[in-house]
Coordinates of C-alpha atoms in Angstrom, one line a residue:
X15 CA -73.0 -44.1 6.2
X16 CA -72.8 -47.9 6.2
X17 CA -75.7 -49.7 7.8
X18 CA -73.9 -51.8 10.4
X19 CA -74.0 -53.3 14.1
X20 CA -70.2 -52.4 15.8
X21 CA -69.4 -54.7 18.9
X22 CA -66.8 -54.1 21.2
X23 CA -65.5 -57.6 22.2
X24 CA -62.7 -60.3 21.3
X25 CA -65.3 -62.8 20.6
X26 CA -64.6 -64.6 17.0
X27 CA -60.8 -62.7 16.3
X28 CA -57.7 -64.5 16.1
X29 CA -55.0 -62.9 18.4
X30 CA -53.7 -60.9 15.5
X31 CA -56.8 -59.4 14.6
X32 CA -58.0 -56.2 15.9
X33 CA -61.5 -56.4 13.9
X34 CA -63.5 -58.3 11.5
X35 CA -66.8 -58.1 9.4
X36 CA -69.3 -60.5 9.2
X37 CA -71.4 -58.9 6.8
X38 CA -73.2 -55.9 8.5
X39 CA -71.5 -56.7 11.9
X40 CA -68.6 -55.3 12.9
X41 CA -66.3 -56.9 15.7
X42 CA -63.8 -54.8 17.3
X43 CA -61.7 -55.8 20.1
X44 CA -62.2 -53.6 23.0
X45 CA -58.7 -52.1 23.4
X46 CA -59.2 -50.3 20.0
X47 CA -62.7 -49.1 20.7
X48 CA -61.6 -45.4 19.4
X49 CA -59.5 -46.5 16.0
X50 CA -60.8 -45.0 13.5
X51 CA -58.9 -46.3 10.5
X52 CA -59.6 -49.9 11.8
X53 CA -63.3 -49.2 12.0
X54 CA -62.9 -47.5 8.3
X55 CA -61.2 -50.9 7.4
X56 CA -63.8 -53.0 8.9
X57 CA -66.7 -50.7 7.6
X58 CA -65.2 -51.2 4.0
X59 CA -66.0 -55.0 4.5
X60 CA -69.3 -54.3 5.2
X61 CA -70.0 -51.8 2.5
X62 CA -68.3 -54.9 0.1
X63 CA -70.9 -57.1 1.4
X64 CA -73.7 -54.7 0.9
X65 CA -72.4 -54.3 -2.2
X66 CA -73.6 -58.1 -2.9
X67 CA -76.3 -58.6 -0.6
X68 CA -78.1 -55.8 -1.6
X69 CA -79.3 -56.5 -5.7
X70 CA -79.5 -60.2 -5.0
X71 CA -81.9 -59.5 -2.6
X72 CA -83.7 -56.8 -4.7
X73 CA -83.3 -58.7 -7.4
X74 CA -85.0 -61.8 -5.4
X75 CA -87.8 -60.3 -4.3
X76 CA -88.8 -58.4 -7.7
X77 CA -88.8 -62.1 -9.0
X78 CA -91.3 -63.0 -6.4
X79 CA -93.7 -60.4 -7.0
X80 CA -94.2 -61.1 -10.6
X81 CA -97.4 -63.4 -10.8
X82 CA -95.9 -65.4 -13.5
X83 CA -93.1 -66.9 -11.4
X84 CA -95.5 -68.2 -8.6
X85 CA -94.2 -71.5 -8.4
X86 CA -90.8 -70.3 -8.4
X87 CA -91.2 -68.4 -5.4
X88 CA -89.1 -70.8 -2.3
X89 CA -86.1 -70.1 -5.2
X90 CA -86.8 -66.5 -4.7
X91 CA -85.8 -67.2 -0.9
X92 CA -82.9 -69.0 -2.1
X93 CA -81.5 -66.4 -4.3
X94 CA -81.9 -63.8 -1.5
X95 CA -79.9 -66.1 1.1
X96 CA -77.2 -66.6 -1.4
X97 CA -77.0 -62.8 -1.7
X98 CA -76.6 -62.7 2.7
X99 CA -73.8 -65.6 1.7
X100 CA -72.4 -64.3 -1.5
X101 CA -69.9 -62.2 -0.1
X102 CA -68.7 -64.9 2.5
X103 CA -68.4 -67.6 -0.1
X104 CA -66.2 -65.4 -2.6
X105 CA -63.8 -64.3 0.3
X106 CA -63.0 -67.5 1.3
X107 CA -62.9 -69.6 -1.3
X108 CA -61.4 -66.8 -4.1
X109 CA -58.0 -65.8 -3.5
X110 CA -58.4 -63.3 -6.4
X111 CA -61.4 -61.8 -4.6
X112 CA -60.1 -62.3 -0.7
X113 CA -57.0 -59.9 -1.9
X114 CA -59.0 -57.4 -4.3
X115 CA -61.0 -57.2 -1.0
X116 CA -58.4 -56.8 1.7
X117 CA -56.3 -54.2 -0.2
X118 CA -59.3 -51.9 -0.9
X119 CA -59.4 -52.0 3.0
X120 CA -56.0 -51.8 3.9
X121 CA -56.1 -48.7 1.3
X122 CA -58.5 -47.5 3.4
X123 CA -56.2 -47.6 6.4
X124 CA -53.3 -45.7 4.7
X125 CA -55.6 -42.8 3.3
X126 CA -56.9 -42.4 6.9
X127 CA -53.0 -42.4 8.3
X128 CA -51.5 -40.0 9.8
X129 CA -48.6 -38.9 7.7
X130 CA -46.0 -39.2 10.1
X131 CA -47.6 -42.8 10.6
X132 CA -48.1 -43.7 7.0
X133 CA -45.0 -45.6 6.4
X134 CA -45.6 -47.7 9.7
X135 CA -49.0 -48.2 8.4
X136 CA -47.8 -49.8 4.8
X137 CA -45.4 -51.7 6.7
X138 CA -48.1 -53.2 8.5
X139 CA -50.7 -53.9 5.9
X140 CA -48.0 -55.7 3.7
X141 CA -47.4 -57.8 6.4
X142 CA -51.0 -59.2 7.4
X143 CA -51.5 -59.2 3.3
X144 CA -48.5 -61.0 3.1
X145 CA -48.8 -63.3 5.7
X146 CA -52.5 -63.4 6.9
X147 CA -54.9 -63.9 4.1
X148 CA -53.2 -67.1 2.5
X149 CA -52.5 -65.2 -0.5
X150 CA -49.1 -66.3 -1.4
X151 CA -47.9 -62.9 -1.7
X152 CA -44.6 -61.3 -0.4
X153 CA -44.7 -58.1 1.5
X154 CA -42.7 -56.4 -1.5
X155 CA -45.9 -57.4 -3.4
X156 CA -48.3 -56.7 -1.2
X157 CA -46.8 -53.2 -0.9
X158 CA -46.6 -52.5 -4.5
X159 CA -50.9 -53.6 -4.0
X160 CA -51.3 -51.1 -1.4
X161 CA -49.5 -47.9 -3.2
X162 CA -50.9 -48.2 -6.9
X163 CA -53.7 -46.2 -5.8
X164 CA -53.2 -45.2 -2.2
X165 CA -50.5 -42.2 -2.8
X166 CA -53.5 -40.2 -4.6
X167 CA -54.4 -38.8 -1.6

């Protein structure tokens, strides 16, 4: 389990959006309080960010507690804060990263669908990838993204 804080509310998501990730919290709009692939989606944002957060915090705090690096301790606190940041920073500013990141989730999505509802589903995710993430993608792209690994289930 992912260590995260789910709200139920509409409060920072564009109309299009039924979630989003801010690091360990989890924004869900209320009318899809009980979807599970969308919380799976939302969660694999937050496990991305842990992902980050995590060793450059570790990492910043073993720094600080060797006694040869005293004076280079407030840089400790700086490394750690970039690792709360990290995550943020690469999504929105590396395309590369922002798409790596969004089809793992969406992939997410389709191995959680229903298989009556799977093609619905790729439909879909190809569409927000395609048209959502300024990734300059087309859906036939973004669809060929979602099924190299997401028939293997």
């Amino acid at each position: 389990m992912i260590p995260a804080l789910v709200l139920h509310t509409r409060w920072l998501l564009s109309s299009w959006m039924g979630g989003r990730s801010l690091g360990p919290l989890v924004l869900i709009r209320p009318e899809h309080r009980g979807d599970a692939a969308l919380l799976a989606h939302e969660l694999e944002h937050t496990r991305q960010w842990w992902w980050l957060a995590a060793p450059t915090c570790v990492l910043a705090l073993l720094l600080a507690l060797l006694p040869g690096l005293a004076d280079w301790r407030p840089w400790c606190g700086a490394l750690a804060a970039l690792g709360l940041v990290l995550q943020g920073i690469l999504y929105l500013l590396v395309p590369s990263y922002r798409r790596w990141s969004e089809v793992r989730a969406y992939r997410v999505n389709l191995a959680l669908a229903d298989p009556a509802d799977f093609e619905r589903t790729l439909r879909f995710a190809a569409h927000a990838l395609a048209h959502h993430y300024w990734l300059r993608l087309s859906e036939d792209e973004a669809r060929r993204l979602l099924l190299d690994q997401s028939r293997s289930r």
